[in-house]
Short mmCIF file of C-alpha atoms in Angstrom, two decimals:
data_model
loop_
_atom_site.label_atom_id
_atom_site.label_comp_id
_atom_site.label_asym_id
_atom_site.label_seq_id
_atom_site.Cartn_x
_atom_site.Cartn_y
_atom_site.Cartn_z
CA MET A 30 0.00 0.00 0.00
CA LEU A 31 1.17 3.54 -0.87
CA LYS A 32 0.17 6.32 1.50
CA TYR A 33 0.49 10.11 1.17
CA TRP A 34 0.92 12.11 4.34
CA ASP A 35 0.58 15.69 5.54
CA THR A 36 2.68 15.94 8.71
CA ARG A 37 0.05 18.26 10.20
CA GLN A 38 -2.51 15.47 10.14
CA PRO A 39 -2.59 12.10 11.97
CA THR A 40 -4.07 10.16 9.05
CA PRO A 41 -2.98 9.76 5.42
CA ILE A 42 -4.42 12.21 2.91
CA GLY A 43 -4.33 9.61 0.15
CA THR A 44 -3.98 5.85 -0.20
CA VAL A 45 -3.24 3.61 -3.18
CA ASN A 46 -3.53 -0.17 -3.13
CA LEU A 47 -0.45 -1.63 -4.80
CA PRO A 48 -0.49 -4.95 -6.68
CA GLU A 49 2.31 -6.33 -4.50
CA ARG A 50 4.76 -5.47 -1.70
CA ALA A 51 6.69 -2.25 -2.34
CA TYR A 52 10.45 -2.80 -2.70
CA ALA A 53 11.68 0.62 -3.87
CA MET A 54 10.36 4.13 -4.50
CA ASP A 55 11.61 7.50 -5.70
CA CYS A 56 10.03 10.86 -6.46
CA ASN A 57 11.12 13.87 -8.49
CA ASN A 58 7.95 15.93 -8.59
CA PRO A 59 5.76 15.42 -10.58
CA LEU A 60 7.21 11.95 -11.28
CA LEU A 61 6.80 9.19 -8.68
CA VAL A 62 7.90 5.61 -9.34
CA VAL A 63 7.11 2.62 -7.11
CA ALA A 64 8.66 -0.81 -7.77
CA THR A 65 7.03 -3.85 -6.18
CA ALA A 66 7.43 -7.59 -5.90
CA GLU A 67 6.67 -9.69 -8.99
CA ARG A 68 8.59 -7.12 -11.08
CA LYS A 69 5.77 -4.57 -11.24
CA VAL A 70 6.51 -0.85 -11.67
CA LEU A 71 3.86 1.83 -11.07
CA VAL A 72 4.43 5.34 -12.44
CA PHE A 73 2.45 8.26 -10.97
CA ASP A 74 1.92 11.86 -12.08
CA MET A 75 1.70 13.79 -8.82
CA ALA A 76 -1.00 15.98 -10.36
CA ASN A 77 -3.16 12.86 -9.94
CA PRO A 78 -1.33 10.99 -7.17
CA THR A 79 -3.87 8.27 -6.37
CA THR A 80 -4.16 6.85 -9.91
CA PRO A 81 -1.12 5.28 -11.64
CA PHE A 82 -0.17 6.91 -14.91
CA GLU A 83 0.99 3.46 -16.04
CA THR A 84 1.73 0.04 -14.59
CA VAL A 85 4.38 -2.01 -16.37
CA ASP A 86 6.63 -5.01 -15.86
CA SER A 87 10.25 -4.31 -15.02
CA PRO A 88 12.59 -4.82 -17.99
CA LEU A 89 14.77 -6.89 -15.66
CA ARG A 90 14.07 -10.58 -15.05
CA TRP A 91 14.89 -10.73 -11.34
CA GLN A 92 13.86 -9.01 -8.12
CA THR A 93 14.00 -5.21 -8.01
CA ARG A 94 16.26 -3.60 -5.40
CA THR A 95 16.25 0.09 -6.28
CA VAL A 96 14.74 2.78 -8.50
CA ALA A 97 15.74 6.42 -9.14
CA CYS A 98 14.01 9.17 -11.15
CA PHE A 99 15.95 11.19 -13.74
CA THR A 100 16.60 14.89 -13.18
CA LYS A 101 14.61 15.72 -16.34
CA LYS A 102 11.64 13.80 -14.86
CA ASP A 103 11.20 11.88 -18.11
CA GLY A 104 12.10 8.43 -16.83
CA TYR A 105 13.89 6.36 -14.23
CA ALA A 106 16.67 3.84 -13.65
CA ILE A 107 15.83 0.50 -12.03
CA GLY A 108 18.30 -2.00 -10.56
CA SER A 109 17.96 -5.66 -9.63
CA ILE A 110 19.65 -8.49 -7.75
CA GLU A 111 21.08 -9.88 -11.00
CA GLY A 112 23.61 -7.07 -11.56
CA ARG A 113 21.57 -5.25 -14.19
CA VAL A 114 20.17 -1.75 -14.64
CA GLY A 115 17.24 -0.74 -16.80
CA ILE A 116 16.95 2.77 -18.23
CA GLN A 117 13.25 3.43 -18.76
CA TYR A 118 11.45 6.45 -20.22
CA VAL A 119 7.82 7.31 -19.45
CA ASP A 120 7.20 9.62 -22.41
CA PRO A 121 5.77 7.44 -25.22
CA LYS A 122 7.95 9.31 -27.72
CA MET A 123 11.08 8.34 -25.74
CA LYS A 124 10.27 4.72 -24.91
CA GLU A 125 12.25 3.39 -27.87
CA LYS A 126 15.39 4.78 -26.20
CA SER A 127 14.93 2.52 -23.16
CA PHE A 128 17.66 -0.09 -22.65
CA SER A 129 19.24 -2.37 -20.04
CA PHE A 130 22.86 -3.23 -19.26
CA LYS A 131 24.97 -5.49 -17.05
CA CYS A 132 27.13 -4.15 -14.22
CA HIS A 133 28.83 -5.17 -10.95
CA ARG A 134 30.12 -8.46 -12.31
CA ASN A 135 33.50 -10.06 -11.72
CA ASN A 136 34.93 -12.12 -14.57
CA ASP A 137 38.43 -12.68 -13.16
CA ILE A 138 37.96 -16.46 -13.13
CA PRO A 139 37.77 -17.92 -16.67
CA MET A 140 34.35 -19.33 -17.60
CA LYS A 141 32.88 -18.02 -14.33
CA SER A 142 31.09 -14.75 -13.61
CA THR A 143 30.30 -13.51 -10.10
CA VAL A 144 27.11 -11.44 -10.18
CA SER A 145 26.43 -8.85 -7.47
CA SER A 146 23.21 -7.03 -6.64
CA VAL A 147 22.62 -3.41 -7.60
CA ASN A 148 21.59 -2.18 -4.16
CA THR A 149 21.13 1.51 -4.84
CA ILE A 150 21.07 4.08 -7.66
CA SER A 151 21.48 7.85 -7.26
CA VAL A 152 21.14 10.52 -9.95
CA HIS A 153 23.52 13.50 -10.08
CA PRO A 154 21.43 16.68 -9.54
CA VAL A 155 23.40 18.80 -12.01
CA TYR A 156 24.56 16.55 -14.85
CA GLY A 157 21.88 13.86 -14.81
CA THR A 158 24.49 11.10 -14.79
CA PHE A 159 24.01 8.45 -12.13
CA SER A 160 25.71 6.06 -9.74
CA THR A 161 25.18 2.39 -8.99
CA ALA A 162 26.42 0.71 -5.83
CA SER A 163 26.53 -2.94 -4.91
CA ASN A 164 27.18 -5.61 -2.32
CA ASP A 165 30.53 -6.15 -4.04
CA GLY A 166 31.70 -3.01 -2.20
CA SER A 167 31.95 -0.80 -5.28
CA PHE A 168 30.21 2.22 -6.75
CA ILE A 169 30.30 3.33 -10.38
CA PHE A 170 29.34 6.56 -12.13
CA TRP A 171 27.53 6.21 -15.48
CA ASP A 172 26.39 8.36 -18.40
CA LYS A 173 23.09 6.89 -19.64
CA ASP A 174 22.91 9.13 -22.71
CA ALA A 175 26.34 8.04 -23.98
CA LYS A 176 25.82 4.51 -22.60
CA GLN A 177 29.24 4.49 -20.97
CA ARG A 178 30.94 4.07 -17.60
CA LEU A 179 32.56 7.25 -16.32
CA LYS A 180 34.42 6.19 -13.15
CA ALA A 181 34.57 3.13 -10.90
CA HIS A 182 35.55 2.82 -7.23
CA ALA A 183 36.00 -0.72 -5.90
CA ASN A 184 36.75 -2.63 -2.68
CA LEU A 185 35.44 -0.09 -0.21
CA GLY A 186 35.24 -2.45 2.74
CA GLY A 187 31.81 -4.07 2.55
CA PRO A 188 28.40 -4.01 0.86
CA ILE A 189 27.10 -0.55 -0.04
CA VAL A 190 23.45 -0.31 0.98
CA SER A 191 22.55 3.34 0.28
CA THR A 192 23.93 6.37 -1.58
CA ALA A 193 23.06 10.03 -2.22
CA PHE A 194 24.53 13.10 -3.90
CA SER A 195 24.52 16.46 -2.14
CA GLY A 196 22.27 19.15 -3.59
CA ASP A 197 25.11 20.69 -5.58
CA GLY A 198 26.48 17.30 -6.63
CA LYS A 199 29.92 17.94 -5.12
CA LEU A 200 29.66 15.29 -2.41
CA PHE A 201 28.66 11.65 -2.70
CA ALA A 202 27.59 9.86 0.48
CA TYR A 203 27.53 6.08 0.70
CA ALA A 204 26.61 3.78 3.56
CA LEU A 205 28.44 0.52 4.22
CA GLY A 206 26.62 -2.24 6.06
CA TYR A 207 25.16 -5.70 5.73
CA ASP A 208 22.50 -6.06 3.02
CA TRP A 209 21.30 -9.56 4.02
CA SER A 210 22.18 -10.94 0.58
CA GLN A 211 23.78 -13.96 2.29
CA GLY A 212 21.10 -14.46 4.96
CA TYR A 213 21.69 -14.27 8.70
CA LYS A 214 24.93 -16.30 8.46
CA GLY A 215 26.53 -13.52 6.47
CA ASN A 216 25.92 -10.91 9.16
CA VAL A 217 29.33 -11.12 10.79
CA ALA A 218 30.91 -8.73 13.29
CA THR A 219 33.54 -7.52 10.80
CA ILE A 220 30.85 -5.69 8.78
CA LYS A 221 30.39 -2.28 10.41
CA ASN A 222 27.66 0.27 9.72
CA THR A 223 29.55 3.25 8.33
CA ILE A 224 28.64 6.41 6.40
CA MET A 225 31.37 7.76 4.13
CA LEU A 226 31.66 11.02 2.17
CA HIS A 227 33.38 11.12 -1.21
CA ALA A 228 34.42 14.41 -2.85
CA VAL A 229 33.12 14.30 -6.42
CA ALA A 230 35.42 15.51 -9.18
CA ASP A 231 33.62 17.08 -12.13
CA ASP A 232 35.48 14.86 -14.58
CA ASP A 233 34.12 11.76 -12.81
CA VAL A 234 30.45 12.62 -13.27
CA LYS A 235 30.28 15.10 -16.15
CA PRO A 236 29.13 13.63 -19.48
CA LYS A 237 31.95 13.25 -21.97
CA PRO A 238 31.81 15.40 -25.12
CA LYS A 239 30.22 13.58 -28.03
#
């Protein structure tokens, strides 16, 4: 269930019954995107917040972990447990530009690929590029328009469970902690809950000239 709240009131001002359990949500007014179990994605126009603008299946085959709206409010990025990201547009004229790609995979061992979950996606507030972060302990900056990786940072000490850019895009915060991807047995004492700040260089997040 999706609920809208006014902090001055004790009860929700609006309620929407979702088709399944909500796994991820993001809003960049007037665009709101909710991703649920069974790979469903509901897109809302906040001018009519209690009726989905569209309900679609995720372009990714496995469970959704994260979703993030674009700065231009014309679409969103969605990430899953299979180490994939889908770039999806909501404008019917732009839908043909939607695509998906693999990321956070280790191919060091011949004939074997280690796939890590995309735990969180954050969009740069100035350039519209975005980050992905994973339980492999890495985060990567991407340019969706050029379909290229801009900068990767690996082996940061544990799974990354949440990220965010500052309002001016000059700082990138990421939280290290256990993401339960290995069940309760994986929650060992060596994994500490830590919030880190990374100074963002323009060259790392600015789209490359075409």
